[in-house]
Short mmCIF file of C-alpha atoms in Angstrom, two decimals:
data_model
loop_
_atom_site.label_atom_id
_atom_site.label_comp_id
_atom_site.label_asym_id
_atom_site.label_seq_id
_atom_site.Cartn_x
_atom_site.Cartn_y
_atom_site.Cartn_z
CA MET A 1 80.86 235.44 1.47
CA ALA A 2 82.77 232.33 1.55
CA ASN A 3 86.43 232.77 0.56
CA THR A 4 86.89 229.70 -1.47
CA VAL A 5 85.52 228.28 -4.54
CA GLN A 6 84.90 224.44 -5.44
CA PHE A 7 87.43 223.74 -8.37
CA ASP A 8 86.49 220.82 -10.45
CA LEU A 9 88.92 219.66 -13.41
CA VAL A 10 87.80 217.12 -15.15
CA SER A 11 88.86 215.45 -18.46
CA PRO A 12 86.71 212.76 -20.66
CA GLU A 13 88.82 209.95 -18.81
CA ARG A 14 89.27 210.99 -15.47
CA ARG A 15 88.70 213.61 -12.62
CA LEU A 16 91.98 215.13 -11.93
CA ALA A 17 91.11 217.73 -9.15
CA SER A 18 87.93 218.36 -6.91
CA VAL A 19 89.34 220.86 -4.03
CA GLU A 20 88.34 224.13 -2.22
CA ALA A 21 90.40 226.76 -3.82
CA THR A 22 91.09 230.26 -3.26
CA GLU A 23 92.08 231.29 -6.42
CA VAL A 24 91.99 229.65 -10.26
CA ARG A 25 94.44 231.14 -13.06
CA ILE A 26 92.56 229.72 -16.44
CA PRO A 27 93.94 230.21 -19.63
CA GLY A 28 91.01 231.35 -21.46
CA ALA A 29 90.43 231.43 -25.28
CA ASP A 30 90.53 235.23 -25.19
CA GLY A 31 93.35 235.66 -22.73
CA ASP A 32 94.02 234.48 -19.08
CA LEU A 33 91.84 235.06 -16.27
CA THR A 34 91.82 234.26 -12.74
CA ALA A 35 88.57 233.29 -11.14
CA MET A 36 88.21 233.92 -7.60
CA PRO A 37 85.08 233.70 -5.12
CA GLY A 38 82.40 235.70 -6.45
CA HIS A 39 83.45 235.91 -9.99
CA ALA A 40 80.74 236.71 -12.26
CA PRO A 41 79.24 233.54 -14.07
CA THR A 42 81.11 233.20 -17.09
CA ILE A 43 81.83 230.15 -19.66
CA THR A 44 85.22 230.48 -21.79
CA THR A 45 86.51 228.22 -24.06
CA LEU A 46 90.46 227.32 -23.09
CA ARG A 47 93.55 227.40 -25.16
CA PRO A 48 96.38 225.12 -24.42
CA GLY A 49 98.16 226.34 -21.60
CA ILE A 50 98.91 226.10 -18.00
CA MET A 51 96.15 226.24 -14.91
CA THR A 52 97.21 227.11 -11.58
CA VAL A 53 94.98 226.30 -8.84
CA VAL A 54 95.73 227.91 -5.19
CA ALA A 55 94.35 226.01 -2.47
CA GLY A 56 95.13 226.06 1.23
CA GLY A 57 98.61 228.53 0.33
CA SER A 58 99.86 225.82 -2.00
CA GLU A 59 99.98 225.79 -5.97
CA ASP A 60 99.20 223.25 -8.23
CA ASP A 61 99.89 223.47 -12.05
CA TYR A 62 98.05 221.63 -14.63
CA VAL A 63 98.60 221.21 -18.41
CA VAL A 64 95.13 221.62 -20.33
CA ILE A 65 94.78 221.45 -23.77
CA GLY A 66 91.33 222.81 -25.20
CA GLY A 67 88.08 222.17 -23.57
CA PHE A 68 86.19 225.12 -21.68
CA ALA A 69 85.43 226.23 -17.85
CA GLU A 70 82.41 227.52 -16.47
CA ILE A 71 82.81 229.72 -13.67
CA THR A 72 80.25 230.72 -11.14
CA ALA A 73 80.24 232.51 -8.03
CA LYS A 74 80.72 229.58 -5.60
CA SER A 75 82.52 227.04 -8.17
CA VAL A 76 85.01 226.83 -11.15
CA SER A 77 84.68 223.67 -13.12
CA VAL A 78 86.75 223.23 -16.10
CA LEU A 79 86.40 220.49 -18.92
CA ALA A 80 89.54 219.92 -20.50
CA GLU A 81 89.76 217.92 -23.45
CA SER A 82 93.31 216.49 -22.23
CA ALA A 83 94.81 217.89 -19.02
CA LEU A 84 97.75 216.54 -17.05
CA PRO A 85 99.10 217.61 -13.57
CA ARG A 86 102.25 219.69 -14.43
CA SER A 87 104.53 217.05 -12.84
CA GLU A 88 103.21 214.24 -15.06
CA MET A 89 104.24 216.23 -18.20
CA THR A 90 107.35 214.66 -19.31
CA GLN A 91 109.29 215.73 -22.41
CA GLU A 92 108.19 212.33 -24.19
CA THR A 93 104.39 213.01 -23.77
CA PHE A 94 104.96 216.79 -24.87
CA ASP A 95 106.99 215.53 -27.66
CA ARG A 96 103.86 213.10 -28.54
CA MET A 97 101.52 216.37 -28.14
CA MET A 98 103.80 218.54 -30.44
CA GLU A 99 103.64 215.80 -33.24
CA ASP A 100 99.92 215.79 -32.99
CA ALA A 101 99.59 219.77 -33.27
CA ARG A 102 102.17 219.83 -35.96
CA ARG A 103 100.05 216.76 -37.90
CA GLU A 104 96.91 219.08 -37.31
CA LEU A 105 98.77 222.04 -38.87
CA GLU A 106 99.99 220.09 -41.80
CA LYS A 107 96.60 218.52 -42.37
CA ALA A 108 95.02 222.08 -42.09
CA LYS A 109 97.52 223.28 -44.75
CA SER A 110 96.49 220.79 -47.03
CA ASP A 111 92.94 220.42 -46.75
CA VAL A 112 92.23 224.18 -46.90
CA GLN A 113 93.55 226.28 -49.58
CA ASN A 114 91.92 229.52 -49.68
CA GLU A 115 90.45 229.73 -46.13
CA PRO A 116 92.66 231.12 -43.69
CA GLY A 117 90.53 230.06 -40.59
CA PRO A 118 91.79 226.42 -39.75
CA VAL A 119 95.52 227.11 -40.90
CA ASP A 120 95.51 230.01 -38.30
CA ASP A 121 93.79 228.20 -35.62
CA ALA A 122 96.57 225.21 -35.94
CA VAL A 123 99.30 227.88 -36.12
CA ARG A 124 97.90 229.36 -33.01
CA LEU A 125 97.49 225.83 -31.32
CA MET A 126 101.25 225.31 -32.29
CA ALA A 127 102.44 228.77 -30.59
CA ASP A 128 100.46 227.82 -27.54
CA MET A 129 101.86 224.38 -27.66
CA VAL A 130 105.40 225.84 -27.83
CA ALA A 131 104.36 228.38 -25.19
CA VAL A 132 103.67 225.73 -22.68
CA GLY A 133 106.75 223.86 -23.46
CA SER A 134 108.87 226.83 -22.91
CA LYS A 135 107.25 227.95 -19.89
CA ILE A 136 107.77 224.37 -17.89
CA GLY A 137 111.04 224.11 -19.33
CA LEU A 138 110.75 221.49 -22.01
CA ASP A 139 111.91 221.56 -25.47
CA PRO A 140 109.49 222.04 -28.26
CA LYS A 141 112.14 220.76 -30.51
CA GLN A 142 110.90 223.35 -33.06
CA SER A 143 112.53 227.05 -33.69
CA ASN A 144 110.42 227.69 -36.72
CA PHE A 145 106.71 226.64 -37.42
CA GLY A 146 105.39 229.03 -39.63
CA MET B 1 74.86 152.82 -26.73
CA PRO B 2 78.35 155.03 -26.47
CA SER B 3 81.18 153.05 -25.30
CA LEU B 4 82.80 153.13 -22.11
CA LYS B 5 85.70 154.87 -23.83
CA ASP B 6 83.78 156.92 -25.59
CA LEU B 7 82.01 158.70 -22.57
CA LYS B 8 85.22 158.84 -20.78
CA ASN B 9 86.36 161.03 -23.37
CA ARG B 10 83.40 162.92 -23.67
CA ILE B 11 83.20 163.92 -19.86
CA ALA B 12 87.11 164.86 -20.14
CA SER B 13 86.17 167.23 -22.80
CA VAL B 14 83.21 168.74 -21.17
CA LYS B 15 85.49 169.03 -18.31
CA SER B 16 87.89 170.89 -20.01
CA THR B 17 85.31 173.30 -21.84
CA ARG B 18 84.24 174.15 -18.29
CA LYS B 19 87.40 174.88 -17.16
CA ILE B 20 87.59 177.46 -20.33
CA THR B 21 84.16 179.23 -19.52
CA LYS B 22 85.14 179.65 -15.79
CA ALA B 23 88.15 181.07 -16.78
CA MET B 24 86.71 183.50 -19.35
CA GLN B 25 84.04 184.60 -16.71
CA MET B 26 86.46 185.25 -14.31
CA VAL B 27 88.71 187.41 -17.00
CA ALA B 28 85.19 189.16 -17.84
CA ALA B 29 84.58 189.63 -14.36
CA ALA B 30 88.11 191.64 -14.06
CA LYS B 31 87.72 193.52 -17.20
CA LEU B 32 84.06 194.42 -16.05
CA ARG B 33 85.39 196.09 -13.10
CA ARG B 34 87.86 198.23 -14.93
CA ALA B 35 85.13 199.12 -17.87
CA GLN B 36 82.68 200.11 -15.10
CA ASP B 37 85.60 202.30 -13.06
CA ALA B 38 86.26 203.74 -16.76
CA ALA B 39 82.62 204.56 -16.97
CA GLU B 40 82.21 206.06 -13.90
CA ALA B 41 85.51 208.28 -14.08
CA ALA B 42 84.02 209.51 -17.44
CA ARG B 43 80.58 210.66 -15.93
CA PRO B 44 81.39 213.77 -14.39
CA TYR B 45 82.60 215.43 -17.40
CA THR B 46 79.67 214.23 -19.47
CA GLU B 47 76.95 215.17 -17.01
CA ARG B 48 79.01 218.83 -16.73
CA PHE B 49 79.33 219.23 -20.37
CA ASN B 50 75.49 218.18 -21.24
CA ALA B 51 74.46 220.49 -18.23
CA VAL B 52 76.42 223.38 -19.99
CA MET B 53 75.27 222.21 -23.70
CA SER B 54 71.49 222.00 -22.83
CA GLY B 55 71.72 225.63 -21.62
CA LEU B 56 73.65 226.85 -24.70
CA SER B 57 71.49 225.09 -27.03
CA ALA B 58 68.09 226.18 -25.39
CA ALA B 59 69.43 229.52 -25.82
CA ALA B 60 70.45 229.04 -29.41
CA GLU B 61 67.77 226.75 -30.86
CA GLY B 62 65.27 228.75 -32.93
CA SER B 63 67.59 231.35 -34.03
CA PRO B 64 68.25 231.26 -37.69
CA SER B 65 71.63 231.27 -37.28
CA ALA B 66 71.96 228.48 -35.09
CA PRO B 67 74.83 225.80 -36.46
CA LYS B 68 73.68 222.83 -38.41
CA LEU B 69 74.79 220.58 -35.56
CA LEU B 70 72.23 221.55 -33.43
CA ALA B 71 69.42 222.56 -35.77
CA GLY B 72 69.75 220.09 -38.52
CA THR B 73 70.05 220.20 -42.15
CA GLY B 74 66.14 221.06 -42.42
CA SER B 75 65.64 217.70 -43.98
CA ASP B 76 65.67 214.04 -42.59
CA ASP B 77 66.16 212.03 -45.68
CA THR B 78 69.43 210.17 -44.99
CA HIS B 79 69.99 208.56 -41.84
CA LEU B 80 73.57 207.44 -40.84
CA LEU B 81 73.51 204.76 -38.09
CA ILE B 82 76.46 204.05 -36.00
CA VAL B 83 76.30 200.76 -34.69
CA MET B 84 78.69 199.67 -31.97
CA THR B 85 79.10 196.16 -31.23
CA ALA B 86 81.97 194.13 -29.79
CA GLU B 87 85.08 192.90 -31.76
CA ARG B 88 84.49 189.50 -29.77
CA GLY B 89 81.90 187.05 -29.52
CA LEU B 90 81.07 184.64 -26.79
CA CYS B 91 78.84 187.13 -24.89
CA GLY B 92 75.43 186.14 -24.88
CA GLY B 93 73.03 188.03 -26.92
CA PHE B 94 74.97 191.23 -26.89
CA ASN B 95 76.05 191.63 -30.44
CA ALA B 96 72.66 190.34 -31.61
CA ASN B 97 70.42 192.38 -29.51
CA ILE B 98 72.28 195.80 -30.97
CA ALA B 99 72.51 194.29 -34.41
CA LYS B 100 68.79 193.51 -33.88
CA LEU B 101 67.85 196.98 -32.97
CA ALA B 102 69.60 198.68 -35.70
CA ARG B 103 68.07 196.34 -38.24
CA GLN B 104 64.84 197.19 -37.05
CA HIS B 105 65.38 200.90 -37.16
CA ALA B 106 67.03 200.39 -40.72
CA MET B 107 63.93 198.68 -42.09
CA ARG B 108 61.73 201.11 -40.66
CA LEU B 109 63.50 204.09 -42.26
CA LYS B 110 63.68 202.16 -45.36
CA GLY B 111 60.14 201.49 -45.23
CA GLU B 112 59.43 205.25 -45.06
CA GLY B 113 61.45 205.87 -48.10
CA LYS B 114 64.60 207.30 -46.33
CA THR B 115 67.99 206.58 -47.53
CA VAL B 116 69.97 204.57 -44.75
CA LYS B 117 73.65 204.73 -44.45
CA ILE B 118 75.51 202.17 -41.88
CA LEU B 119 78.94 202.95 -40.07
CA THR B 120 80.07 200.01 -38.05
CA VAL B 121 82.41 199.96 -34.92
CA GLY B 122 83.22 196.51 -34.01
CA LYS B 123 83.66 193.72 -36.26
CA LYS B 124 80.92 191.10 -34.82
CA GLY B 125 77.82 193.70 -35.58
CA ARG B 126 79.60 194.02 -38.98
CA ASP B 127 79.36 190.38 -39.56
CA SER B 128 75.89 189.75 -38.37
CA MET B 129 74.40 192.88 -40.63
CA LYS B 130 76.65 191.90 -43.91
CA ARG B 131 74.24 189.64 -45.24
CA ASP B 132 71.09 191.85 -45.34
CA LEU B 133 72.20 195.32 -44.86
CA GLY B 134 75.42 195.27 -46.39
CA ASP B 135 74.85 197.57 -49.23
CA MET B 136 74.23 199.96 -46.66
CA PHE B 137 77.61 199.77 -45.04
CA VAL B 138 79.62 202.92 -45.61
CA GLY B 139 82.49 202.45 -42.97
CA HIS B 140 84.02 200.63 -40.59
CA VAL B 141 86.05 201.40 -37.32
CA ASP B 142 88.09 198.68 -36.21
CA LEU B 143 88.93 198.83 -32.26
CA SER B 144 90.24 195.23 -32.49
CA ASP B 145 93.77 196.28 -31.69
CA ILE B 146 92.69 198.56 -28.87
CA LYS B 147 92.77 197.24 -25.29
CA ARG B 148 91.20 200.29 -23.41
CA VAL B 149 88.79 202.65 -25.11
CA GLY B 150 90.35 206.32 -24.81
CA TYR B 151 88.85 209.48 -25.73
CA VAL B 152 90.95 209.74 -28.58
CA ASP B 153 89.53 206.83 -30.31
CA ALA B 154 86.17 208.35 -29.68
CA GLN B 155 87.42 211.76 -31.32
CA GLY B 156 88.67 209.48 -34.38
CA ILE B 157 85.26 208.30 -34.79
CA ALA B 158 83.57 211.72 -34.25
CA ARG B 159 85.88 213.24 -36.65
CA ASP B 160 85.19 210.54 -39.36
CA VAL B 161 81.35 211.53 -38.37
CA LEU B 162 81.61 215.08 -38.65
CA ASN B 163 83.69 214.94 -41.89
CA ARG B 164 80.59 212.98 -43.52
CA PHE B 165 78.27 215.39 -42.08
CA GLU B 166 80.30 218.31 -43.49
CA ALA B 167 80.06 216.86 -47.00
CA GLY B 168 76.23 216.37 -46.73
CA GLU B 169 76.23 212.44 -46.84
CA PHE B 170 73.52 212.50 -44.17
CA ASP B 171 70.99 214.50 -42.26
CA ILE B 172 70.67 212.75 -39.12
CA ALA B 173 73.24 210.37 -37.44
CA THR B 174 71.98 207.81 -34.54
CA ILE B 175 74.16 205.46 -32.39
CA PHE B 176 73.79 202.10 -31.18
CA PHE B 177 74.79 200.82 -28.10
CA ALA B 178 74.05 198.98 -25.16
CA ARG B 179 73.36 200.83 -21.96
CA PHE B 180 74.71 199.24 -18.92
CA GLU B 181 72.26 198.35 -16.43
CA ASN B 182 73.74 195.61 -14.21
CA VAL B 183 75.56 192.15 -15.30
CA VAL B 184 72.50 190.66 -16.50
CA ALA B 185 70.62 193.33 -17.90
CA GLN B 186 72.09 195.58 -20.51
CA HIS B 187 69.66 197.36 -23.17
CA PRO B 188 70.35 197.88 -26.74
CA THR B 189 69.70 201.89 -27.13
CA ALA B 190 69.50 204.01 -30.05
CA GLN B 191 70.39 207.99 -29.29
CA GLN B 192 70.51 210.65 -31.81
CA ILE B 193 73.61 212.49 -32.00
CA ILE B 194 73.15 214.85 -34.89
CA PRO B 195 71.29 217.32 -34.45
CA ALA B 196 72.37 217.13 -31.15
CA LYS B 197 69.80 216.55 -28.46
CA PHE B 198 70.89 217.30 -24.50
CA ASP B 199 68.71 215.98 -22.09
CA ALA B 200 68.65 218.08 -19.14
CA VAL B 201 70.07 216.07 -16.46
CA ASP B 202 69.28 216.40 -12.84
CA GLY B 203 71.15 219.46 -11.19
CA ALA B 204 71.26 221.40 -14.75
CA SER B 205 68.58 223.39 -13.99
CA GLU B 206 70.86 225.80 -11.80
CA SER B 207 73.18 226.31 -14.45
CA THR B 208 70.56 226.99 -16.99
CA ASN B 209 68.88 229.73 -14.89
CA THR B 210 72.10 231.42 -14.51
CA LEU B 211 73.15 234.46 -16.81
CA TYR B 212 76.63 233.59 -17.76
CA ASP B 213 79.25 236.00 -19.68
CA TYR B 214 80.48 234.06 -22.44
CA GLU B 215 84.15 234.25 -23.84
CA PRO B 216 84.55 234.63 -26.61
CA ASP B 217 80.64 234.81 -27.84
CA GLU B 218 78.02 232.63 -27.13
CA GLU B 219 77.88 231.38 -30.92
CA ALA B 220 81.73 231.05 -30.95
CA ILE B 221 81.51 228.66 -27.81
CA LEU B 222 78.99 226.59 -29.25
CA ALA B 223 80.68 226.21 -32.71
CA ASP B 224 83.44 224.98 -30.68
CA LEU B 225 81.70 222.78 -28.37
CA LEU B 226 78.83 220.89 -30.72
CA PRO B 227 81.59 218.79 -32.56
CA ARG B 228 83.16 217.77 -29.18
CA GLY B 229 79.72 216.89 -27.99
CA VAL B 230 79.53 214.39 -30.92
CA ALA B 231 83.06 213.15 -29.42
CA VAL B 232 81.71 213.19 -25.93
CA GLN B 233 78.48 211.09 -26.66
CA ILE B 234 80.23 208.25 -28.95
CA PHE B 235 83.01 208.31 -25.90
CA SER B 236 80.46 207.51 -23.25
CA ALA B 237 78.39 205.12 -25.61
CA LEU B 238 81.71 203.34 -26.40
CA LEU B 239 82.38 202.89 -22.13
CA GLU B 240 78.97 201.98 -21.56
CA ASN B 241 79.27 199.31 -24.48
CA ALA B 242 82.54 198.03 -23.12
CA ALA B 243 81.17 197.59 -19.75
CA SER B 244 77.94 195.96 -21.20
CA GLU B 245 80.28 193.55 -22.84
CA GLN B 246 82.04 192.41 -20.38
CA GLY B 247 78.73 192.17 -18.09
CA ALA B 248 77.16 190.06 -21.08
CA ARG B 249 80.02 187.94 -21.58
CA MET B 250 80.06 187.07 -17.62
CA SER B 251 76.44 186.16 -17.42
CA ALA B 252 77.17 183.93 -20.66
CA MET B 253 80.14 182.08 -19.23
CA ASP B 254 78.38 181.85 -16.05
CA ASN B 255 75.61 180.07 -17.87
CA ALA B 256 77.85 178.09 -19.76
CA THR B 257 80.00 176.92 -16.98
CA ARG B 258 76.84 175.82 -14.98
CA ASN B 259 75.43 173.83 -18.09
CA ALA B 260 78.82 172.37 -18.28
CA GLY B 261 78.61 171.15 -14.51
CA GLU B 262 75.15 169.85 -15.14
CA MET B 263 76.34 167.92 -18.61
CA ILE B 264 79.26 166.41 -16.50
CA ASP B 265 76.97 165.04 -14.15
CA ASP B 266 74.67 163.71 -16.35
CA LEU B 267 77.30 161.84 -18.28
CA THR B 268 79.22 160.83 -15.21
CA ILE B 269 76.01 158.93 -14.19
CA GLU B 270 75.75 157.51 -17.63
CA TYR B 271 79.11 156.36 -17.49
CA ASN B 272 78.83 154.79 -14.05
CA ARG B 273 75.66 152.68 -14.90
CA SER B 274 77.46 151.28 -18.13
CA ARG B 275 80.30 150.50 -16.16
CA GLN B 276 78.18 148.63 -13.73
CA ALA B 277 76.18 147.08 -16.80
CA VAL B 278 79.25 145.84 -18.10
CA ILE B 279 80.43 144.34 -14.76
CA THR B 280 77.05 142.75 -14.44
CA ASN B 281 77.44 141.09 -18.02
CA GLU B 282 80.94 139.90 -17.43
CA LEU B 283 79.42 138.04 -13.91
CA ILE B 284 76.54 136.56 -15.81
CA GLU B 285 78.89 135.34 -18.55
CA ILE B 286 81.28 133.68 -15.79
CA ILE B 287 78.17 132.00 -13.84
CA SER B 288 76.72 130.66 -16.76
CA GLY B 289 79.77 129.46 -17.99
CA ALA B 290 80.59 127.91 -15.03
CA GLU B 291 77.02 126.37 -14.79
CA ALA B 292 77.47 124.96 -18.21
CA LEU B 293 80.37 122.81 -17.15
#
């Protein structure tokens, strides 16, 4: 069996990566998972988080927000709603994303009164965003978002 | 017969027009390249997305719990036509062709007794349909400030459309745009986006045959992805449209430049002839004056 998988990371606007990887760590909606060669075919949605690709001994990090991943024994394709190499993730970009998430939350709060669903989703999105920020050392500028 | 001076002015004016159209053609060529690159860059995403979706939706289709975005509302009384055109003119038949297709569509549906609503994207199409279809307009998306369409723009439109769908404003949504074939050919196209139809693209067969594990579950993924599918389809339509617009403008301006060139040649001949005529006249006058003495 080959010991690499074909890894593709695409966003609607561009193709970010296409490499032979030995290991891909994916922030799945139901929890993180690592795809290695021979993984069972899986489709999972993503939560905002950091995806790590191990290829040729080096690791590359990408910040991905939304979308889904299609995993087969030979390939991993990640279709992210928006994705950035970690190096391009600056405080500025992050602030803008946080701002979007915050607006989303406000909107959900004002739109839906009795249904917890959308608000919960938005809160989770915020929490994930904050987690991403703290992990890569950016200031979410937000201590209390409840 | 126009005077020499008139002709001269005329030639000068056509020459400056030619300069402008030539410049526009070159600008369009540069923009076309960029638009094509953008369309190219988006293609892998769209293809993958459609491949996954066609597999997912094939499985969900027919099941009673299939989401409305896939199965439809059960009726087809109200249609939403999303007509995407350019924000600027001077691009040949580009805007007119899309508007024409949309108009035919609207008229046919109306003839069948359906209710038709129109959402316009881009002001040129809006202007050209305002007179006869103006009462069907339900909204307009202005992209005139946007230099390069991004996915966010498509998301904005998709959100608007989905909100309307959820509010029960329409049953079927169709987008109208021009598919980019090459610089001289752009085909106005109608594509139904709600209920969603995913064409099985080449190479999709492999993924549809594989049995996947779904995380969370199939239905949740489908419910999550279907609204995105709308945005993806709108985005790829916007990109195709942008490339088509520039292509159409490029060939229109190329024609205009060539026509201006021909006009200049004709006018120059006319100018030279009348200049010669004036000289001949003067000579005749001098000679007959001399003879009279």
